[in-house]
Coordinates of C-alpha atoms in Angstrom, one line a residue:
Chain A
M1 CA 25.4 20.5 -46.2
P2 CA 24.3 18.5 -49.7
A3 CA 21.4 20.0 -51.9
S4 CA 18.3 19.4 -51.3
S5 CA 15.4 18.4 -54.3
A6 CA 12.8 18.4 -51.6
G7 CA 13.4 21.6 -51.6
T8 CA 15.0 24.7 -48.8
S9 CA 14.4 24.1 -45.9
Q10 CA 17.9 23.8 -43.8
V11 CA 19.0 22.4 -40.4
G12 CA 21.3 22.7 -38.0
D13 CA 23.0 26.1 -40.1
K14 CA 26.0 26.2 -36.8
Q15 CA 26.5 29.9 -37.6
A16 CA 23.2 31.8 -36.3
P17 CA 23.9 34.4 -33.8
E18 CA 22.8 34.2 -30.1
L19 CA 19.5 36.1 -30.0
P20 CA 18.4 37.1 -27.1
L21 CA 14.3 38.1 -26.2
N22 CA 15.1 41.3 -23.9
A23 CA 10.8 41.3 -25.2
R24 CA 9.0 44.3 -23.2
R25 CA 5.8 43.5 -21.9
P26 CA 2.7 44.9 -22.9
P27 CA 1.7 48.0 -20.8
A28 CA -0.9 46.7 -17.5
W29 CA -2.9 49.9 -16.8
G30 CA -6.0 47.7 -15.6
R31 CA -3.1 47.2 -12.9
W32 CA -1.9 50.0 -12.2
I33 CA -5.0 51.6 -12.2
G34 CA -6.8 49.2 -10.8
G35 CA -3.8 48.3 -7.0
T36 CA -4.3 53.0 -6.8
A37 CA -7.9 51.9 -7.2
A38 CA -7.2 49.5 -3.5
G39 CA -4.5 51.8 -1.7
I40 CA -6.9 54.0 -1.7
F41 CA -9.8 53.6 -0.7
G42 CA -7.8 51.2 2.3
V43 CA -5.8 54.9 3.0
W44 CA -9.5 55.9 3.8
V45 CA -11.1 53.4 5.2
L46 CA -7.9 53.5 7.8
Y47 CA -7.8 57.4 8.5
I48 CA -11.9 57.1 8.9
L49 CA -11.3 54.9 11.8
V50 CA -8.9 56.5 12.9
V51 CA -10.3 60.5 13.0
T52 CA -13.4 59.2 14.2
P53 CA -15.0 60.3 17.3
N54 CA -16.8 57.0 18.3
I55 CA -14.1 54.9 18.0
H56 CA -12.4 54.9 21.5
W57 CA -8.7 54.1 20.8
D58 CA -8.1 54.8 23.3
V59 CA -10.2 52.5 25.7
V60 CA -8.9 49.9 22.9
A61 CA -5.5 50.9 24.2
A62 CA -6.4 50.2 27.9
Y63 CA -7.8 47.0 27.4
I64 CA -5.9 45.3 24.2
A65 CA -3.2 44.4 26.3
S66 CA -4.5 44.3 29.8
G67 CA -5.4 41.3 32.9
P68 CA -8.4 39.9 31.9
I69 CA -8.1 40.3 28.5
L70 CA -4.4 37.9 28.2
E71 CA -6.4 35.1 30.7
G72 CA -9.2 35.1 28.4
L73 CA -6.4 35.3 25.4
W74 CA -5.1 32.7 27.1
I75 CA -7.9 30.7 26.9
T76 CA -8.8 30.8 23.5
I77 CA -5.8 29.0 22.6
A78 CA -5.2 26.8 25.2
L79 CA -9.4 25.1 24.6
S80 CA -8.7 26.1 20.4
V81 CA -4.9 24.2 20.7
I82 CA -6.2 21.4 22.8
S83 CA -9.5 20.6 21.3
M84 CA -7.9 20.7 17.5
A85 CA -4.5 17.8 18.8
A86 CA -7.7 15.6 20.0
G87 CA -10.3 16.1 17.1
T88 CA -7.4 15.6 15.0
V89 CA -6.4 12.3 17.1
I90 CA -10.4 11.8 16.8
G91 CA -10.4 12.6 13.2
L92 CA -7.9 10.1 11.8
V93 CA -8.7 7.2 14.3
V94 CA -13.1 7.7 12.8
A95 CA -11.3 7.9 8.9
I96 CA -9.1 4.7 9.0
M97 CA -13.0 2.8 10.6
Q98 CA -14.8 4.8 8.2
L99 CA -11.9 3.3 4.8
S100 CA -12.1 -0.1 7.1
Q101 CA -13.2 -3.7 6.0
N102 CA -14.5 -4.1 9.0
P103 CA -18.4 -3.1 8.6
V104 CA -18.9 -2.8 12.6
L105 CA -16.1 0.0 13.0
R106 CA -17.7 1.3 9.2
I107 CA -21.1 1.9 10.8
V108 CA -20.1 2.6 14.0
A109 CA -17.7 5.5 12.6
G110 CA -19.7 6.7 10.0
G111 CA -22.4 7.9 13.0
F112 CA -20.2 9.0 14.7
S113 CA -20.0 11.7 11.4
W114 CA -23.3 12.0 11.1
F115 CA -24.4 12.4 14.4
F116 CA -21.7 15.0 15.8
R117 CA -22.0 16.7 12.6
G118 CA -25.8 17.0 12.2
T119 CA -26.2 18.0 15.2
P120 CA -25.4 22.4 16.7
L121 CA -22.7 22.6 18.4
L122 CA -24.5 24.8 20.5
V123 CA -26.4 21.8 21.6
Q124 CA -23.7 19.7 22.3
L125 CA -21.7 22.2 24.2
L126 CA -25.0 22.9 25.9
F127 CA -25.4 19.3 26.4
W128 CA -21.6 18.2 28.3
F129 CA -22.3 21.6 30.5
N130 CA -25.0 19.9 31.7
L131 CA -24.1 16.2 31.7
G132 CA -24.7 16.4 35.3
V133 CA -28.0 16.5 34.9
I134 CA -28.9 13.9 32.9
F135 CA -26.2 10.8 34.9
P136 CA -24.8 13.1 38.4
R137 CA -22.8 10.3 38.7
L138 CA -20.3 9.1 35.5
E139 CA -20.1 5.6 36.0
F140 CA -17.8 2.9 34.7
G141 CA -17.9 -0.8 34.7
I142 CA -20.1 -3.4 33.3
P143 CA -22.9 -2.2 32.2
F144 CA -27.1 -2.6 33.1
G145 CA -26.5 -2.7 36.6
G146 CA -22.8 -4.5 36.5
P147 CA -20.0 -3.8 39.3
K148 CA -18.5 -0.2 38.9
L149 CA -15.1 0.2 38.5
F150 CA -15.0 3.1 39.0
G151 CA -16.3 6.6 38.9
V152 CA -17.1 10.2 39.7
E153 CA -18.7 13.1 40.4
A154 CA -20.8 15.0 37.6
S155 CA -19.5 18.1 39.1
I156 CA -16.0 17.3 37.5
I157 CA -17.1 18.8 34.2
T158 CA -16.2 22.4 35.1
P159 CA -17.6 24.7 31.9
F160 CA -13.8 24.5 30.9
I161 CA -13.9 20.6 30.0
A162 CA -17.3 20.8 28.4
G163 CA -15.9 23.0 26.4
L164 CA -12.8 20.8 25.9
L165 CA -15.4 18.1 25.0
G166 CA -17.6 19.3 22.9
L167 CA -15.0 21.3 20.2
A168 CA -13.0 17.9 20.6
I169 CA -15.5 15.6 19.7
N170 CA -17.3 18.5 17.0
E171 CA -13.8 18.9 15.3
G172 CA -13.2 15.2 15.5
A173 CA -16.5 14.4 13.1
Y174 CA -15.0 17.1 10.9
M175 CA -11.3 15.5 10.7
S176 CA -12.6 12.6 10.4
Q177 CA -13.8 13.9 7.0
I178 CA -11.1 15.4 5.6
I179 CA -8.3 13.7 6.9
R180 CA -10.8 10.4 5.3
A181 CA -10.4 12.2 1.6
G182 CA -6.7 13.3 1.9
I183 CA -5.8 8.5 2.5
L184 CA -8.6 8.2 -1.0
S185 CA -6.4 11.2 -2.9
V186 CA -3.3 8.9 -2.5
D187 CA -2.6 6.8 -5.6
N188 CA -3.6 3.2 -4.7
G189 CA -0.3 2.0 -6.2
Q190 CA 0.5 3.1 -3.4
R191 CA -0.6 1.3 -0.6
E192 CA -0.5 -2.1 -3.3
A193 CA 3.6 -1.4 -3.7
A194 CA 3.5 -1.2 0.2
E195 CA 1.4 -5.0 0.5
A196 CA 3.6 -6.5 -2.5
M197 CA 7.5 -5.5 0.4
G198 CA 5.1 -7.1 3.2
M199 CA 4.8 -4.2 5.3
S200 CA 2.4 -3.9 8.0
R201 CA -1.0 -2.1 8.5
A202 CA 0.4 0.4 11.0
G203 CA 3.6 0.8 8.5
I204 CA 1.7 1.5 5.7
M205 CA -0.5 4.0 7.1
G206 CA 2.4 5.8 9.3
R207 CA 4.8 5.2 6.8
I208 CA 3.8 6.0 3.2
I209 CA -0.3 7.4 3.1
L210 CA -0.4 9.4 5.5
P211 CA 2.6 11.5 4.8
Q212 CA 1.1 11.6 1.2
A213 CA -2.0 12.3 2.3
M214 CA -0.9 15.3 4.1
R215 CA -0.8 17.4 1.4
F216 CA -3.9 17.8 1.0
I217 CA -5.0 17.4 4.9
L218 CA -2.7 19.6 6.0
P219 CA -4.6 23.1 3.6
P220 CA -8.8 22.5 4.5
T221 CA -7.3 21.8 8.1
G222 CA -5.7 25.2 8.6
N223 CA -9.6 26.0 7.8
Q224 CA -10.6 24.6 11.1
F225 CA -7.7 26.0 13.0
I226 CA -8.7 29.0 12.4
S227 CA -12.1 28.5 12.2
M228 CA -11.9 27.0 15.2
L229 CA -10.2 29.7 16.9
K230 CA -13.3 31.7 16.2
T231 CA -15.7 29.3 16.9
S232 CA -14.2 28.3 20.7
S233 CA -16.4 31.6 21.6
L234 CA -19.5 29.9 21.5
V235 CA -17.8 28.4 25.1
S236 CA -19.2 31.7 26.5
I237 CA -22.9 30.0 26.2
I238 CA -21.4 27.5 29.3
A239 CA -19.2 30.5 31.2
G240 CA -16.5 29.3 29.8
S241 CA -14.2 32.6 30.8
D242 CA -12.5 32.6 27.0
L243 CA -11.2 36.2 25.2
M244 CA -15.4 36.4 23.1
T245 CA -16.4 35.8 27.1
V246 CA -14.0 38.5 28.9
V247 CA -15.0 40.9 26.3
Q248 CA -18.8 40.5 27.0
R249 CA -18.9 40.4 30.6
I250 CA -17.0 43.7 29.7
Y251 CA -18.3 46.1 27.4
L252 CA -21.8 45.0 30.0
G253 CA -20.1 47.0 32.5
N254 CA -18.6 49.8 31.1
F255 CA -20.8 49.9 27.5
E256 CA -18.1 50.7 25.4
V257 CA -19.6 47.3 22.5
I258 CA -17.1 48.6 19.1
S259 CA -14.1 49.4 21.2
M260 CA -14.2 46.2 22.9
L261 CA -15.4 43.7 19.9
I262 CA -11.7 45.9 17.5
V263 CA -9.3 44.2 21.0
A264 CA -10.5 40.9 20.3
S265 CA -10.7 41.1 17.1
I266 CA -7.1 42.2 17.1
W267 CA -5.9 39.0 18.9
Y268 CA -8.4 37.3 16.6
L269 CA -7.2 38.7 14.0
I270 CA -2.8 38.0 15.4
L271 CA -3.8 34.2 16.3
T272 CA -4.9 33.5 12.6
S273 CA -1.9 35.7 11.5
V274 CA 0.5 33.0 13.4
A275 CA -1.2 30.0 12.7
T276 CA -1.4 30.5 9.4
V277 CA 2.2 31.5 9.6
G278 CA 2.4 27.6 11.1
Q279 CA 0.2 26.4 8.4
H280 CA 3.0 27.6 5.6
F281 CA 5.8 25.3 6.9
L282 CA 3.8 22.2 7.5
E283 CA 2.9 22.5 4.4
K284 CA 6.1 22.8 2.7
K285 CA 7.7 20.4 5.1
Y286 CA 5.0 18.1 3.4
S287 CA 5.9 18.6 0.0
K288 CA 9.0 16.7 -0.1
G289 CA 9.4 15.1 -3.3
F290 CA 6.6 16.7 -5.1
D291 CA 8.1 20.7 -4.5
G292 CA 8.7 22.7 -8.0
R293 CA 11.3 23.9 -7.0
T294 CA 14.1 21.5 -5.1
S295 CA 13.2 20.1 -8.4
V296 CA 14.7 23.0 -10.8
R297 CA 17.3 23.4 -8.4
S298 CA 18.7 19.8 -7.8
K299 CA 18.8 19.4 -11.7
V300 CA 20.9 22.2 -11.7
L301 CA 23.0 20.5 -9.5
S302 CA 23.4 17.4 -11.4
N303 CA 23.7 19.8 -14.7
L304 CA 27.1 20.6 -12.8
A305 CA 27.7 18.1 -11.7
P306 CA 31.4 16.8 -13.7
I307 CA 30.5 15.7 -17.2
S308 CA 32.9 12.7 -16.3
R309 CA 30.3 10.8 -13.6
R310 CA 27.0 11.3 -15.4
K311 CA 26.8 8.0 -17.7
P312 CA 25.0 8.1 -20.6
G313 CA 21.5 7.6 -21.1
F314 CA 20.4 8.6 -17.6
D315 CA 20.0 12.3 -17.6
D316 CA 16.9 13.9 -19.6
Chain B
M1 CA 9.2 -30.9 -8.8
T2 CA 10.5 -30.3 -5.3
D3 CA 12.2 -27.1 -6.1
A4 CA 9.8 -26.1 -7.3
V5 CA 9.4 -22.3 -6.4
V6 CA 6.0 -21.6 -7.7
R7 CA 3.5 -24.5 -8.5
A8 CA 0.8 -23.3 -9.5
R9 CA -2.3 -25.6 -10.4
S10 CA -6.0 -24.8 -11.9
I11 CA -5.9 -21.3 -10.9
R12 CA -9.6 -19.7 -11.7
K13 CA -10.2 -16.0 -11.5
S14 CA -13.6 -13.7 -12.6
F15 CA -13.7 -9.7 -12.0
G16 CA -17.9 -9.8 -11.4
D17 CA -18.1 -12.0 -14.8
N18 CA -15.8 -11.6 -16.5
E19 CA -13.7 -15.3 -15.8
I20 CA -9.5 -13.7 -16.3
L21 CA -7.9 -16.8 -15.2
K22 CA -9.4 -20.3 -17.1
G23 CA -7.7 -23.2 -14.3
I24 CA -3.5 -21.8 -15.5
N25 CA -1.1 -24.2 -14.0
L26 CA 3.4 -23.6 -13.4
D27 CA 5.8 -24.4 -12.2
I28 CA 8.9 -22.9 -11.8
S29 CA 12.2 -24.2 -11.0
T30 CA 14.6 -22.0 -8.8
G31 CA 16.8 -19.5 -11.0
D32 CA 15.2 -20.0 -13.4
V33 CA 13.1 -16.9 -16.2
V34 CA 9.5 -17.3 -17.1
C35 CA 8.5 -14.6 -19.6
V36 CA 4.7 -14.7 -20.2
I37 CA 3.8 -12.8 -23.2
G38 CA 0.1 -12.9 -24.5
P39 CA -2.1 -10.3 -26.6
S40 CA -3.6 -7.4 -23.4
G41 CA -6.9 -8.9 -21.8
S42 CA -5.3 -12.4 -21.6
G43 CA -4.8 -12.5 -17.9
K44 CA -1.4 -12.3 -17.7
T45 CA -0.7 -9.8 -15.3
T46 CA -3.8 -11.0 -12.9
L47 CA -1.9 -13.8 -13.0
L48 CA 0.7 -11.7 -11.6
R49 CA 0.2 -10.3 -9.1
C50 CA -2.3 -13.3 -7.4
L51 CA 0.9 -15.0 -7.2
N52 CA 1.4 -12.9 -4.4
R53 CA -1.7 -12.7 -3.5
L54 CA -2.7 -8.8 -3.9
E55 CA -5.6 -10.3 -6.2
A56 CA -6.9 -13.4 -5.0
I57 CA -8.1 -15.5 -7.4
D58 CA -11.1 -17.5 -6.9
S59 CA -10.5 -21.9 -6.7
G60 CA -7.0 -23.1 -7.5
R61 CA -3.6 -23.3 -5.5
I62 CA -0.5 -21.3 -5.3
W63 CA 2.8 -23.2 -3.3
I64 CA 5.9 -20.1 -3.3
D65 CA 8.6 -21.5 -2.1
G66 CA 6.7 -24.4 -1.0
E67 CA 3.9 -22.7 0.7
L68 CA 0.6 -22.5 0.7
L69 CA 0.6 -18.9 -0.3
G70 CA -2.4 -17.4 1.8
Y71 CA -4.2 -19.9 3.2
V72 CA -3.4 -22.4 5.6
E73 CA -4.3 -26.1 5.3
Q74 CA -5.4 -27.3 8.1
A75 CA -6.6 -31.0 9.5
D76 CA -9.7 -31.3 8.6
G77 CA -8.7 -30.8 5.0
R78 CA -9.9 -27.3 4.6
L79 CA -8.6 -24.6 3.9
L80 CA -7.8 -20.9 6.5
E81 CA -7.4 -18.0 5.1
R82 CA -4.2 -16.6 6.7
R83 CA -4.4 -13.2 8.9
Y84 CA -2.2 -10.4 7.3
E85 CA 0.1 -10.7 9.6
D86 CA 1.2 -14.1 8.3
L87 CA 0.0 -13.2 4.5
R88 CA 2.9 -10.1 5.2
R89 CA 6.0 -12.4 6.0
Q90 CA 4.5 -14.9 3.1
R91 CA 5.2 -11.2 0.3
Q92 CA 8.5 -11.2 1.9
N93 CA 9.8 -13.0 -0.5
I94 CA 8.7 -12.0 -3.5
G95 CA 9.7 -9.1 -5.3
M96 CA 7.4 -7.2 -7.1
V97 CA 8.4 -4.4 -9.9
F98 CA 5.4 -2.6 -11.3
Q99 CA 4.5 -0.9 -15.0
R100 CA 4.4 2.3 -13.5
F101 CA 7.2 2.0 -11.1
N102 CA 5.0 2.4 -7.7
L103 CA 7.8 4.4 -5.9
F104 CA 7.2 5.8 -2.9
P105 CA 6.7 9.7 -4.1
H106 CA 8.3 11.1 -0.3
L107 CA 10.7 9.5 0.6
T108 CA 14.3 9.4 -1.8
A109 CA 16.0 6.6 -3.9
L110 CA 17.3 5.9 -1.5
E111 CA 15.1 6.3 1.6
N112 CA 12.5 4.2 -1.1
V113 CA 15.2 1.4 -0.8
A114 CA 16.2 1.2 2.8
E115 CA 12.3 2.0 3.8
G116 CA 11.9 -2.1 3.5
P117 CA 15.1 -2.8 5.7
W118 CA 14.9 -0.6 7.7
K119 CA 11.4 -0.1 8.9
I120 CA 9.9 -4.4 7.7
K121 CA 12.5 -6.5 8.6
G122 CA 13.9 -4.0 11.9
Q123 CA 17.6 -4.3 10.7
S124 CA 19.1 -1.8 11.6
R125 CA 19.2 1.6 10.2
A126 CA 23.2 2.3 9.3
S127 CA 23.7 -1.6 7.8
A128 CA 20.0 -0.7 5.8
V129 CA 21.1 2.0 4.6
A130 CA 24.6 1.1 3.3
S131 CA 22.7 -2.2 1.6
A132 CA 21.0 0.2 -0.2
E133 CA 23.8 2.3 -0.6
D134 CA 25.2 -0.9 -2.3
L135 CA 21.9 -1.9 -4.7
L136 CA 21.4 1.6 -6.3
S137 CA 25.6 1.6 -7.5
S138 CA 24.4 -2.0 -8.8
V139 CA 22.1 -0.7 -10.7
G140 CA 23.8 2.0 -12.4
L141 CA 22.5 5.5 -10.1
G142 CA 25.1 5.5 -7.1
D143 CA 24.9 9.6 -8.0
R144 CA 21.4 9.7 -7.6
M145 CA 20.6 8.6 -4.0
N146 CA 18.9 11.6 -2.6
F147 CA 16.8 12.5 -5.5
Y148 CA 13.4 12.9 -4.8
P149 CA 11.7 9.8 -8.3
A150 CA 9.8 13.2 -10.2
Q151 CA 13.4 14.4 -10.4
L152 CA 13.7 11.1 -12.1
S153 CA 13.4 9.8 -15.9
G154 CA 11.5 6.5 -15.9
G155 CA 14.5 4.6 -16.7
Q156 CA 15.7 5.4 -13.2
Q157 CA 13.1 5.1 -11.2
Q158 CA 12.5 1.9 -12.6
R159 CA 15.6 0.5 -11.8
V160 CA 14.8 2.2 -7.8
A161 CA 12.1 0.4 -8.1
I162 CA 14.1 -2.6 -8.5
A163 CA 16.3 -2.5 -6.2
R164 CA 13.3 -1.7 -3.6
A165 CA 12.7 -5.1 -4.8
L166 CA 15.8 -6.9 -3.9
A167 CA 16.3 -5.1 -0.8
M168 CA 14.3 -7.0 0.5
E169 CA 16.1 -9.6 -0.7
P170 CA 12.8 -12.2 -2.1
K171 CA 13.3 -15.5 -3.1
L172 CA 10.9 -14.2 -6.5
M173 CA 10.9 -11.4 -8.4
L174 CA 7.3 -10.5 -10.9
F175 CA 8.4 -8.0 -12.9
D176 CA 4.3 -6.4 -15.2
E177 CA 5.2 -5.5 -18.6
P178 CA 8.3 -3.7 -16.1
T179 CA 9.4 -1.9 -19.0
S180 CA 6.1 -0.7 -21.6
A181 CA 5.5 3.2 -19.0
L182 CA 8.7 3.9 -20.7
D183 CA 10.7 6.2 -23.4
P184 CA 12.4 3.8 -25.7
E185 CA 15.4 5.2 -25.8
L186 CA 14.6 4.0 -21.3
V187 CA 13.8 1.1 -22.6
G188 CA 17.1 -0.7 -22.7
E189 CA 19.1 0.6 -19.6
V190 CA 15.9 -0.7 -17.1
L191 CA 16.2 -4.3 -19.8
A192 CA 20.1 -4.4 -18.9
V193 CA 19.0 -4.2 -15.3
M194 CA 16.9 -7.3 -15.4
K195 CA 19.5 -9.5 -17.5
D196 CA 21.9 -9.3 -14.7
L197 CA 20.0 -9.8 -12.2
A198 CA 18.2 -13.1 -14.7
S199 CA 22.5 -13.7 -14.4
T200 CA 23.3 -14.0 -10.8
G201 CA 20.4 -16.4 -10.2
M202 CA 17.1 -15.0 -9.3
T203 CA 14.0 -16.3 -10.1
M204 CA 11.5 -14.5 -12.4
V205 CA 8.4 -14.1 -13.4
V206 CA 8.0 -11.0 -16.6
V207 CA 4.8 -9.9 -18.0
T208 CA 6.4 -8.0 -21.0
H209 CA 5.9 -7.5 -25.0
E210 CA 10.2 -7.2 -24.8
M211 CA 10.4 -9.7 -27.4
S212 CA 14.6 -9.6 -27.8
F213 CA 14.6 -9.6 -23.8
A214 CA 12.3 -12.6 -24.2
R215 CA 14.4 -14.5 -27.1
E216 CA 17.9 -13.3 -25.5
V217 CA 17.0 -14.0 -20.9
A218 CA 14.4 -16.3 -20.8
D219 CA 14.3 -19.9 -20.2
H220 CA 11.0 -20.2 -20.0
V221 CA 7.9 -19.2 -22.1
I222 CA 5.0 -18.6 -22.2
F223 CA 1.9 -16.8 -24.4
M224 CA -0.8 -16.9 -22.5
A225 CA -4.4 -16.0 -24.8
D226 CA -8.5 -15.3 -22.8
G227 CA -7.1 -16.6 -20.0
A228 CA -4.9 -19.7 -20.3
I229 CA -1.6 -20.6 -20.9
V230 CA -2.4 -21.3 -25.0
E231 CA 1.4 -22.2 -25.7
A232 CA 4.0 -23.3 -23.3
G233 CA 8.0 -24.2 -23.4
S234 CA 11.6 -23.4 -25.0
P235 CA 11.8 -19.1 -25.8
E236 CA 13.5 -20.7 -29.2
Q237 CA 9.6 -23.2 -29.8
V238 CA 7.3 -20.5 -29.2
L239 CA 9.1 -17.9 -30.4
G240 CA 11.1 -19.2 -32.6
N241 CA 8.5 -22.3 -34.2
P242 CA 4.7 -21.7 -32.6
Q243 CA 2.7 -24.4 -32.9
H244 CA -0.5 -22.5 -32.4
R245 CA -2.1 -19.8 -34.2
R246 CA -2.3 -17.5 -32.2
T247 CA 0.8 -17.8 -31.2
A248 CA 2.0 -17.1 -35.0
D249 CA -0.6 -14.5 -35.1
F250 CA -0.1 -12.8 -32.0
L251 CA 4.2 -13.1 -33.0
A252 CA 3.6 -11.6 -36.4
R253 CA 1.7 -8.8 -34.8
V254 CA 4.9 -7.0 -32.0
G255 CA 7.5 -8.3 -35.0

């Protein structure tokens, strides 16, 4: 090594031995204390809940998988899933309308969101259920007294249908804002690149923008669905026979209010857990290309590739 | 000028009160490589974006391959704006490479390149993938086809972007400062691909700061400043013997 006149700096010494770190972490006393305290508290709460004579666990056990409860559970699942699916479709359409260059579509979509987010869901449910009072017969055709194509009696609006209409349309208004925000979060360069290739508008939205927007749309949508599972209990006001309505009917008969509410809560917790797991897998599906872990894995794989197949300057 | 791929007359474009293009005229023949140079803010990127109508012009006419871009001339001489479906047919003849690559991050390199032929041109999936594999190999990325953009270096991403544009079999390629976002050591690999492309006879318009590329590859060099073409000619003329002071000043600054 040539002597340096500027100082004693040395670089590139090949003789230096390996120096593994093997460093210890400073003890995290706070975590241990906090964890122990939380654990003791949790066990204590469970103990109280189990031994207290005021909660009739035998009643909970007797009802948890009984026929009426399972029927109500089924209605809750059907209401939530169908309303959420329909609400997402409505939300997608409204979001695209709101982002359109066509002012008519923008105003209609804005008005839709404004009205259905601005009025209480309870009122909307009552409105759909009582549609028959305002319009005894629902007819489709030319408005202002023109000929009618077909009509139905308003009595087809059962509590279930009214619940679906109310929940789906209300959900659509909220979903439209979530989807709109997701679409706006995608870099404008993506649209430009797709437009420059000559892609159709539907292709740009369906194949380029939305798959990327999903990363931003899914987490709040999971929230919405979990919220929907419980909000659907509002249909009890219009005599929909969902889980909550059934539970209320039962405790009005046997006065086991707490036990029956525990039955309902256990089922809601199970539904929410399933929804959370589903959300996790959906989020994973739409993180392709953004997922840090795949990047590391493929970097390892590329480093394992035979040297001869690598081209100079292509790795970094 | 019958074989002009690009013909532009009196192109004007403003953003608000700021006039970016002040009457640009341009003729680019088949197979020519035209490099557009100039200080930032001179309007060169805007000009390029007007050539595939990512920006709508305020006045003037642009013909691509003899066909008026973005408008149809009606019998009474007035222009009718083309519908999107018609415009996108025109854009399929014009490939564009962006400064920031703009690859689709949720698709692999192969899917990025196959997307156009498969979903826009309606080829079978198998043939789109096969031609995408060929294209990626030709830009030196045969071993990176199933990587996502985030797993590729800037130089590799830009080469995928070039392959993606070429997959549409365009008659004209537009490059918007294709190496400006790259680390210095990655610039060479992208310029090499562009040089190869030029040698195949592709018509190219390249907005660039790479003077050596312009000197070596360009048939014509255009120097723009303040929204106007100050000087145009062969690389020897414009870069070697500039006639205008602004050109000489600019060249002295970029070295």
